[in-house]
């Protein structure tokens, strides 16, 4: 039996805990369409980790697919969409990013309520 990736196990804990992000974790684990699963995973992980932490687009991709690398461009684009809508905040090296800006490299996804950056 293969062990589940850590982000998928985290989504299951979020779903089962019933706290922040539980509804979105349920969608991420059961939705049929990959974009719906990715979007829900980003929101669930961000909500559950709270204002003092962050997540990465790869965490969402790993949580919803075994073959997660092809999902990375879509996960980053969904993070941009969520940031435009005010649901999350994007950072890089603790600086806030403009979701419509031209940036490259690793990013972090934070609660819009987080105070750093």
PDB file of N, CA and C in Angstrom, residues 7-85:
ATOM      1  N   UNK A   7       0.441  16.545   1.543  1.00  0.00           N
ATOM      2  CA  UNK A   7      -0.646  17.516   1.345  1.00  0.00           C
ATOM      3  C   UNK A   7      -2.030  16.862   1.238  1.00  0.00           C
ATOM      4  N   UNK A   8      -2.110  15.670   0.676  1.00  0.00           N
ATOM      5  CA  UNK A   8      -3.407  14.989   0.604  1.00  0.00           C
ATOM      6  C   UNK A   8      -3.861  14.561   1.990  1.00  0.00           C
ATOM      7  N   UNK A   9      -2.934  14.070   2.797  1.00  0.00           N
ATOM      8  CA  UNK A   9      -3.273  13.713   4.178  1.00  0.00           C
ATOM      9  C   UNK A   9      -3.714  14.955   4.947  1.00  0.00           C
ATOM     10  N   UNK A  10      -3.050  16.088   4.674  1.00  0.00           N
ATOM     11  CA  UNK A  10      -3.434  17.333   5.339  1.00  0.00           C
ATOM     12  C   UNK A  10      -4.861  17.726   4.952  1.00  0.00           C
ATOM     13  N   UNK A  11      -5.209  17.600   3.667  1.00  0.00           N
ATOM     14  CA  UNK A  11      -6.590  17.899   3.242  1.00  0.00           C
ATOM     15  C   UNK A  11      -7.592  17.002   3.954  1.00  0.00           C
ATOM     16  N   UNK A  12      -7.254  15.738   4.109  1.00  0.00           N
ATOM     17  CA  UNK A  12      -8.152  14.819   4.812  1.00  0.00           C
ATOM     18  C   UNK A  12      -8.327  15.237   6.272  1.00  0.00           C
ATOM     19  N   UNK A  13      -7.241  15.668   6.927  1.00  0.00           N
ATOM     20  CA  UNK A  13      -7.345  16.140   8.316  1.00  0.00           C
ATOM     21  C   UNK A  13      -8.199  17.403   8.388  1.00  0.00           C
ATOM     22  N   UNK A  14      -8.017  18.307   7.420  1.00  0.00           N
ATOM     23  CA  UNK A  14      -8.812  19.540   7.392  1.00  0.00           C
ATOM     24  C   UNK A  14     -10.291  19.185   7.230  1.00  0.00           C
ATOM     25  N   UNK A  15     -10.587  18.305   6.270  1.00  0.00           N
ATOM     26  CA  UNK A  15     -11.971  17.876   6.027  1.00  0.00           C
ATOM     27  C   UNK A  15     -12.574  17.258   7.277  1.00  0.00           C
ATOM     28  N   UNK A  16     -11.856  16.359   7.895  1.00  0.00           N
ATOM     29  CA  UNK A  16     -12.372  15.629   9.047  1.00  0.00           C
ATOM     30  C   UNK A  16     -12.463  16.496  10.301  1.00  0.00           C
ATOM     31  N   UNK A  17     -11.654  17.560  10.366  1.00  0.00           N
ATOM     32  CA  UNK A  17     -11.652  18.422  11.540  1.00  0.00           C
ATOM     33  C   UNK A  17     -12.816  19.389  11.588  1.00  0.00           C
ATOM     34  N   UNK A  18     -13.415  19.673  10.450  1.00  0.00           N
ATOM     35  CA  UNK A  18     -14.578  20.549  10.419  1.00  0.00           C
ATOM     36  C   UNK A  18     -14.294  22.017  10.671  1.00  0.00           C
ATOM     37  N   UNK A  19     -13.033  22.414  10.726  1.00  0.00           N
ATOM     38  CA  UNK A  19     -12.692  23.813  10.991  1.00  0.00           C
ATOM     39  C   UNK A  19     -12.546  24.613   9.715  1.00  0.00           C
ATOM     40  N   UNK A  20     -11.727  25.673   9.766  1.00  0.00           N
ATOM     41  CA  UNK A  20     -11.522  26.508   8.589  1.00  0.00           C
ATOM     42  C   UNK A  20     -11.034  25.673   7.397  1.00  0.00           C
ATOM     43  N   UNK A  21     -11.694  25.845   6.280  1.00  0.00           N
ATOM     44  CA  UNK A  21     -11.304  25.138   5.071  1.00  0.00           C
ATOM     45  C   UNK A  21     -11.911  23.763   4.894  1.00  0.00           C
ATOM     46  N   UNK A  22     -12.699  23.280   5.849  1.00  0.00           N
ATOM     47  CA  UNK A  22     -13.230  21.913   5.780  1.00  0.00           C
ATOM     48  C   UNK A  22     -14.106  21.701   4.543  1.00  0.00           C
ATOM     49  N   UNK A  23     -14.982  22.647   4.244  1.00  0.00           N
ATOM     50  CA  UNK A  23     -15.850  22.496   3.070  1.00  0.00           C
ATOM     51  C   UNK A  23     -15.033  22.472   1.786  1.00  0.00           C
ATOM     52  N   UNK A  24     -14.034  23.351   1.704  1.00  0.00           N
ATOM     53  CA  UNK A  24     -13.198  23.387   0.511  1.00  0.00           C
ATOM     54  C   UNK A  24     -12.342  22.116   0.403  1.00  0.00           C
ATOM     55  N   UNK A  25     -11.881  21.588   1.531  1.00  0.00           N
ATOM     56  CA  UNK A  25     -11.105  20.340   1.508  1.00  0.00           C
ATOM     57  C   UNK A  25     -11.963  19.203   0.967  1.00  0.00           C
ATOM     58  N   UNK A  26     -13.231  19.180   1.353  1.00  0.00           N
ATOM     59  CA  UNK A  26     -14.156  18.160   0.854  1.00  0.00           C
ATOM     60  C   UNK A  26     -14.266  18.249  -0.674  1.00  0.00           C
ATOM     61  N   UNK A  27     -14.397  19.460  -1.193  1.00  0.00           N
ATOM     62  CA  UNK A  27     -14.469  19.652  -2.649  1.00  0.00           C
ATOM     63  C   UNK A  27     -13.165  19.214  -3.305  1.00  0.00           C
ATOM     64  N   UNK A  28     -12.035  19.598  -2.716  1.00  0.00           N
ATOM     65  CA  UNK A  28     -10.733  19.247  -3.291  1.00  0.00           C
ATOM     66  C   UNK A  28     -10.539  17.739  -3.378  1.00  0.00           C
ATOM     67  N   UNK A  29     -11.106  17.018  -2.438  1.00  0.00           N
ATOM     68  CA  UNK A  29     -10.935  15.571  -2.414  1.00  0.00           C
ATOM     69  C   UNK A  29     -11.960  14.816  -3.261  1.00  0.00           C
ATOM     70  N   UNK A  30     -13.044  15.491  -3.673  1.00  0.00           N
ATOM     71  CA  UNK A  30     -14.110  14.761  -4.368  1.00  0.00           C
ATOM     72  C   UNK A  30     -14.519  15.318  -5.727  1.00  0.00           C
ATOM     73  N   UNK A  31     -14.210  16.562  -6.024  1.00  0.00           N
ATOM     74  CA  UNK A  31     -14.652  17.158  -7.294  1.00  0.00           C
ATOM     75  C   UNK A  31     -14.054  16.392  -8.468  1.00  0.00           C
ATOM     76  N   UNK A  32     -14.749  16.423  -9.576  1.00  0.00           N
ATOM     77  CA  UNK A  32     -14.288  15.710 -10.770  1.00  0.00           C
ATOM     78  C   UNK A  32     -13.296  16.536 -11.593  1.00  0.00           C
ATOM     79  N   UNK A  33     -13.554  17.817 -11.734  1.00  0.00           N
ATOM     80  CA  UNK A  33     -12.724  18.665 -12.595  1.00  0.00           C
ATOM     81  C   UNK A  33     -11.444  19.098 -11.863  1.00  0.00           C
ATOM     82  N   UNK A  34     -10.280  18.865 -12.472  1.00  0.00           N
ATOM     83  CA  UNK A  34      -9.021  19.272 -11.826  1.00  0.00           C
ATOM     84  C   UNK A  34      -8.969  20.746 -11.416  1.00  0.00           C
ATOM     85  N   UNK A  35      -9.475  21.699 -12.229  1.00  0.00           N
ATOM     86  CA  UNK A  35      -9.407  23.091 -11.756  1.00  0.00           C
ATOM     87  C   UNK A  35     -10.213  23.317 -10.473  1.00  0.00           C
ATOM     88  N   UNK A  36     -11.361  22.673 -10.364  1.00  0.00           N
ATOM     89  CA  UNK A  36     -12.168  22.799  -9.148  1.00  0.00           C
ATOM     90  C   UNK A  36     -11.437  22.212  -7.950  1.00  0.00           C
ATOM     91  N   UNK A  37     -10.781  21.085  -8.164  1.00  0.00           N
ATOM     92  CA  UNK A  37     -10.037  20.450  -7.079  1.00  0.00           C
ATOM     93  C   UNK A  37      -8.857  21.319  -6.647  1.00  0.00           C
ATOM     94  N   UNK A  38      -8.124  21.851  -7.623  1.00  0.00           N
ATOM     95  CA  UNK A  38      -6.972  22.699  -7.310  1.00  0.00           C
ATOM     96  C   UNK A  38      -7.397  23.963  -6.573  1.00  0.00           C
ATOM     97  N   UNK A  39      -8.397  24.646  -7.091  1.00  0.00           N
ATOM     98  CA  UNK A  39      -8.881  25.888  -6.471  1.00  0.00           C
ATOM     99  C   UNK A  39      -9.297  25.603  -5.018  1.00  0.00           C
ATOM    100  N   UNK A  40     -10.070  24.549  -4.815  1.00  0.00           N
ATOM    101  CA  UNK A  40     -10.534  24.210  -3.474  1.00  0.00           C
ATOM    102  C   UNK A  40      -9.367  23.836  -2.557  1.00  0.00           C
ATOM    103  N   UNK A  41      -8.371  23.137  -3.091  1.00  0.00           N
ATOM    104  CA  UNK A  41      -7.206  22.760  -2.282  1.00  0.00           C
ATOM    105  C   UNK A  41      -6.432  23.999  -1.844  1.00  0.00           C
ATOM    106  N   UNK A  42      -6.250  24.951  -2.749  1.00  0.00           N
ATOM    107  CA  UNK A  42      -5.546  26.183  -2.396  1.00  0.00           C
ATOM    108  C   UNK A  42      -6.284  26.902  -1.267  1.00  0.00           C
ATOM    109  N   UNK A  43      -7.587  27.048  -1.419  1.00  0.00           N
ATOM    110  CA  UNK A  43      -8.376  27.766  -0.406  1.00  0.00           C
ATOM    111  C   UNK A  43      -8.367  27.004   0.925  1.00  0.00           C
ATOM    112  N   UNK A  44      -8.536  25.696   0.881  1.00  0.00           N
ATOM    113  CA  UNK A  44      -8.567  24.898   2.114  1.00  0.00           C
ATOM    114  C   UNK A  44      -7.236  24.955   2.848  1.00  0.00           C
ATOM    115  N   UNK A  45      -6.141  24.744   2.135  1.00  0.00           N
ATOM    116  CA  UNK A  45      -4.825  24.753   2.773  1.00  0.00           C
ATOM    117  C   UNK A  45      -4.507  26.129   3.346  1.00  0.00           C
ATOM    118  N   UNK A  46      -4.836  27.179   2.605  1.00  0.00           N
ATOM    119  CA  UNK A  46      -4.576  28.536   3.078  1.00  0.00           C
ATOM    120  C   UNK A  46      -5.395  28.835   4.328  1.00  0.00           C
ATOM    121  N   UNK A  47      -6.673  28.493   4.301  1.00  0.00           N
ATOM    122  CA  UNK A  47      -7.547  28.764   5.451  1.00  0.00           C
ATOM    123  C   UNK A  47      -7.090  27.982   6.679  1.00  0.00           C
ATOM    124  N   UNK A  48      -6.774  26.720   6.490  1.00  0.00           N
ATOM    125  CA  UNK A  48      -6.403  25.876   7.629  1.00  0.00           C
ATOM    126  C   UNK A  48      -5.061  26.277   8.236  1.00  0.00           C
ATOM    127  N   UNK A  49      -4.144  26.727   7.408  1.00  0.00           N
ATOM    128  CA  UNK A  49      -2.829  27.114   7.934  1.00  0.00           C
ATOM    129  C   UNK A  49      -2.871  28.462   8.642  1.00  0.00           C
ATOM    130  N   UNK A  50      -3.863  29.274   8.328  1.00  0.00           N
ATOM    131  CA  UNK A  50      -4.074  30.523   9.057  1.00  0.00           C
ATOM    132  C   UNK A  50      -3.161  31.656   8.638  1.00  0.00           C
ATOM    133  N   UNK A  51      -3.324  32.769   9.338  1.00  0.00           N
ATOM    134  CA  UNK A  51      -2.640  34.012   8.995  1.00  0.00           C
ATOM    135  C   UNK A  51      -1.136  33.964   9.230  1.00  0.00           C
ATOM    136  N   UNK A  52      -0.667  33.062  10.064  1.00  0.00           N
ATOM    137  CA  UNK A  52       0.757  33.017  10.386  1.00  0.00           C
ATOM    138  C   UNK A  52       1.556  32.045   9.531  1.00  0.00           C
ATOM    139  N   UNK A  53       0.908  31.436   8.543  1.00  0.00           N
ATOM    140  CA  UNK A  53       1.595  30.460   7.710  1.00  0.00           C
ATOM    141  C   UNK A  53       1.199  30.666   6.260  1.00  0.00           C
ATOM    142  N   UNK A  54       1.683  29.790   5.397  1.00  0.00           N
ATOM    143  CA  UNK A  54       1.379  29.902   3.976  1.00  0.00           C
ATOM    144  C   UNK A  54       1.425  28.514   3.349  1.00  0.00           C
ATOM    145  N   UNK A  55       1.045  28.474   2.090  1.00  0.00           N
ATOM    146  CA  UNK A  55       1.124  27.236   1.326  1.00  0.00           C
ATOM    147  C   UNK A  55       1.754  27.564  -0.013  1.00  0.00           C
ATOM    148  N   UNK A  56       1.969  26.559  -0.791  1.00  0.00           N
ATOM    149  CA  UNK A  56       2.626  26.687  -2.089  1.00  0.00           C
ATOM    150  C   UNK A  56       1.706  26.076  -3.146  1.00  0.00           C
ATOM    151  N   UNK A  57       1.744  26.581  -4.373  1.00  0.00           N
ATOM    152  CA  UNK A  57       0.935  25.945  -5.412  1.00  0.00           C
ATOM    153  C   UNK A  57       1.217  24.447  -5.544  1.00  0.00           C
ATOM    154  N   UNK A  58       2.449  24.042  -5.293  1.00  0.00           N
ATOM    155  CA  UNK A  58       2.772  22.616  -5.417  1.00  0.00           C
ATOM    156  C   UNK A  58       2.074  21.790  -4.343  1.00  0.00           C
ATOM    157  N   UNK A  59       1.822  22.366  -3.162  1.00  0.00           N
ATOM    158  CA  UNK A  59       1.078  21.640  -2.130  1.00  0.00           C
ATOM    159  C   UNK A  59      -0.321  21.289  -2.635  1.00  0.00           C
ATOM    160  N   UNK A  60      -0.976  22.259  -3.276  1.00  0.00           N
ATOM    161  CA  UNK A  60      -2.315  22.004  -3.817  1.00  0.00           C
ATOM    162  C   UNK A  60      -2.253  20.954  -4.919  1.00  0.00           C
ATOM    163  N   UNK A  61      -1.282  21.065  -5.801  1.00  0.00           N
ATOM    164  CA  UNK A  61      -1.152  20.100  -6.891  1.00  0.00           C
ATOM    165  C   UNK A  61      -0.875  18.695  -6.350  1.00  0.00           C
ATOM    166  N   UNK A  62       0.008  18.584  -5.372  1.00  0.00           N
ATOM    167  CA  UNK A  62       0.324  17.280  -4.768  1.00  0.00           C
ATOM    168  C   UNK A  62      -0.879  16.687  -4.042  1.00  0.00           C
ATOM    169  N   UNK A  63      -1.728  17.569  -3.508  1.00  0.00           N
ATOM    170  CA  UNK A  63      -2.890  17.102  -2.758  1.00  0.00           C
ATOM    171  C   UNK A  63      -3.950  16.487  -3.656  1.00  0.00           C
ATOM    172  N   UNK A  64      -4.002  16.888  -4.920  1.00  0.00           N
ATOM    173  CA  UNK A  64      -5.090  16.424  -5.778  1.00  0.00           C
ATOM    174  C   UNK A  64      -4.671  15.450  -6.863  1.00  0.00           C
ATOM    175  N   UNK A  65      -3.360  15.263  -7.080  1.00  0.00           N
ATOM    176  CA  UNK A  65      -2.939  14.354  -8.158  1.00  0.00           C
ATOM    177  C   UNK A  65      -1.603  13.708  -7.849  1.00  0.00           C
ATOM    178  N   UNK A  66      -1.497  12.439  -8.190  1.00  0.00           N
ATOM    179  CA  UNK A  66      -0.212  11.759  -8.047  1.00  0.00           C
ATOM    180  C   UNK A  66       0.798  12.325  -9.040  1.00  0.00           C
ATOM    181  N   UNK A  67       0.345  12.584 -10.262  1.00  0.00           N
ATOM    182  CA  UNK A  67       1.188  13.191 -11.283  1.00  0.00           C
ATOM    183  C   UNK A  67       0.938  14.699 -11.241  1.00  0.00           C
ATOM    184  N   UNK A  68       1.531  15.366 -10.273  1.00  0.00           N
ATOM    185  CA  UNK A  68       1.195  16.752  -9.943  1.00  0.00           C
ATOM    186  C   UNK A  68       1.947  17.799 -10.748  1.00  0.00           C
ATOM    187  N   UNK A  69       3.119  17.482 -11.253  1.00  0.00           N
ATOM    188  CA  UNK A  69       3.931  18.490 -11.943  1.00  0.00           C
ATOM    189  C   UNK A  69       3.216  19.136 -13.139  1.00  0.00           C
ATOM    190  N   UNK A  70       2.478  18.390 -13.955  1.00  0.00           N
ATOM    191  CA  UNK A  70       1.769  19.049 -15.060  1.00  0.00           C
ATOM    192  C   UNK A  70       0.695  20.039 -14.597  1.00  0.00           C
ATOM    193  N   UNK A  71       0.280  19.942 -13.343  1.00  0.00           N
ATOM    194  CA  UNK A  71      -0.741  20.850 -12.822  1.00  0.00           C
ATOM    195  C   UNK A  71      -0.174  22.180 -12.315  1.00  0.00           C
ATOM    196  N   UNK A  72       1.144  22.301 -12.236  1.00  0.00           N
ATOM    197  CA  UNK A  72       1.740  23.500 -11.649  1.00  0.00           C
ATOM    198  C   UNK A  72       1.363  24.805 -12.363  1.00  0.00           C
ATOM    199  N   UNK A  73       1.425  24.885 -13.681  1.00  0.00           N
ATOM    200  CA  UNK A  73       1.021  26.159 -14.311  1.00  0.00           C
ATOM    201  C   UNK A  73      -0.426  26.527 -13.979  1.00  0.00           C
ATOM    202  N   UNK A  74      -1.299  25.541 -13.969  1.00  0.00           N
ATOM    203  CA  UNK A  74      -2.705  25.798 -13.651  1.00  0.00           C
ATOM    204  C   UNK A  74      -2.860  26.208 -12.186  1.00  0.00           C
ATOM    205  N   UNK A  75      -2.116  25.583 -11.287  1.00  0.00           N
ATOM    206  CA  UNK A  75      -2.188  25.935  -9.867  1.00  0.00           C
ATOM    207  C   UNK A  75      -1.728  27.378  -9.650  1.00  0.00           C
ATOM    208  N   UNK A  76      -0.658  27.776 -10.325  1.00  0.00           N
ATOM    209  CA  UNK A  76      -0.176  29.158 -10.198  1.00  0.00           C
ATOM    210  C   UNK A  76      -1.195  30.145 -10.771  1.00  0.00           C
ATOM    211  N   UNK A  77      -1.820  29.805 -11.878  1.00  0.00           N
ATOM    212  CA  UNK A  77      -2.826  30.692 -12.479  1.00  0.00           C
ATOM    213  C   UNK A  77      -4.060  30.793 -11.568  1.00  0.00           C
ATOM    214  N   UNK A  78      -4.471  29.681 -10.988  1.00  0.00           N
ATOM    215  CA  UNK A  78      -5.603  29.723 -10.055  1.00  0.00           C
ATOM    216  C   UNK A  78      -5.267  30.562  -8.820  1.00  0.00           C
ATOM    217  N   UNK A  79      -4.025  30.486  -8.357  1.00  0.00           N
ATOM    218  CA  UNK A  79      -3.604  31.321  -7.229  1.00  0.00           C
ATOM    219  C   UNK A  79      -3.706  32.801  -7.614  1.00  0.00           C
ATOM    220  N   UNK A  80      -3.325  33.140  -8.829  1.00  0.00           N
ATOM    221  CA  UNK A  80      -3.466  34.523  -9.310  1.00  0.00           C
ATOM    222  C   UNK A  80      -4.941  34.934  -9.292  1.00  0.00           C
ATOM    223  N   UNK A  81      -5.808  34.066  -9.819  1.00  0.00           N
ATOM    224  CA  UNK A  81      -7.246  34.380  -9.854  1.00  0.00           C
ATOM    225  C   UNK A  81      -7.798  34.591  -8.446  1.00  0.00           C
ATOM    226  N   UNK A  82      -7.408  33.725  -7.527  1.00  0.00           N
ATOM    227  CA  UNK A  82      -7.873  33.859  -6.146  1.00  0.00           C
ATOM    228  C   UNK A  82      -7.346  35.143  -5.506  1.00  0.00           C
ATOM    229  N   UNK A  83      -6.123  35.523  -5.843  1.00  0.00           N
ATOM    230  CA  UNK A  83      -5.558  36.767  -5.316  1.00  0.00           C
ATOM    231  C   UNK A  83      -6.300  37.973  -5.899  1.00  0.00           C
ATOM    232  N   UNK A  84      -6.614  37.920  -7.175  1.00  0.00           N
ATOM    233  CA  UNK A  84      -7.377  39.017  -7.798  1.00  0.00           C
ATOM    234  C   UNK A  84      -8.732  39.182  -7.103  1.00  0.00           C
ATOM    235  N   UNK A  85      -9.327  38.067  -6.702  1.00  0.00           N
ATOM    236  CA  UNK A  85     -10.637  38.090  -6.040  1.00  0.00           C
ATOM    237  C   UNK A  85     -10.531  38.435  -4.549  1.00  0.00           C
TER     238      UNK A  85
END
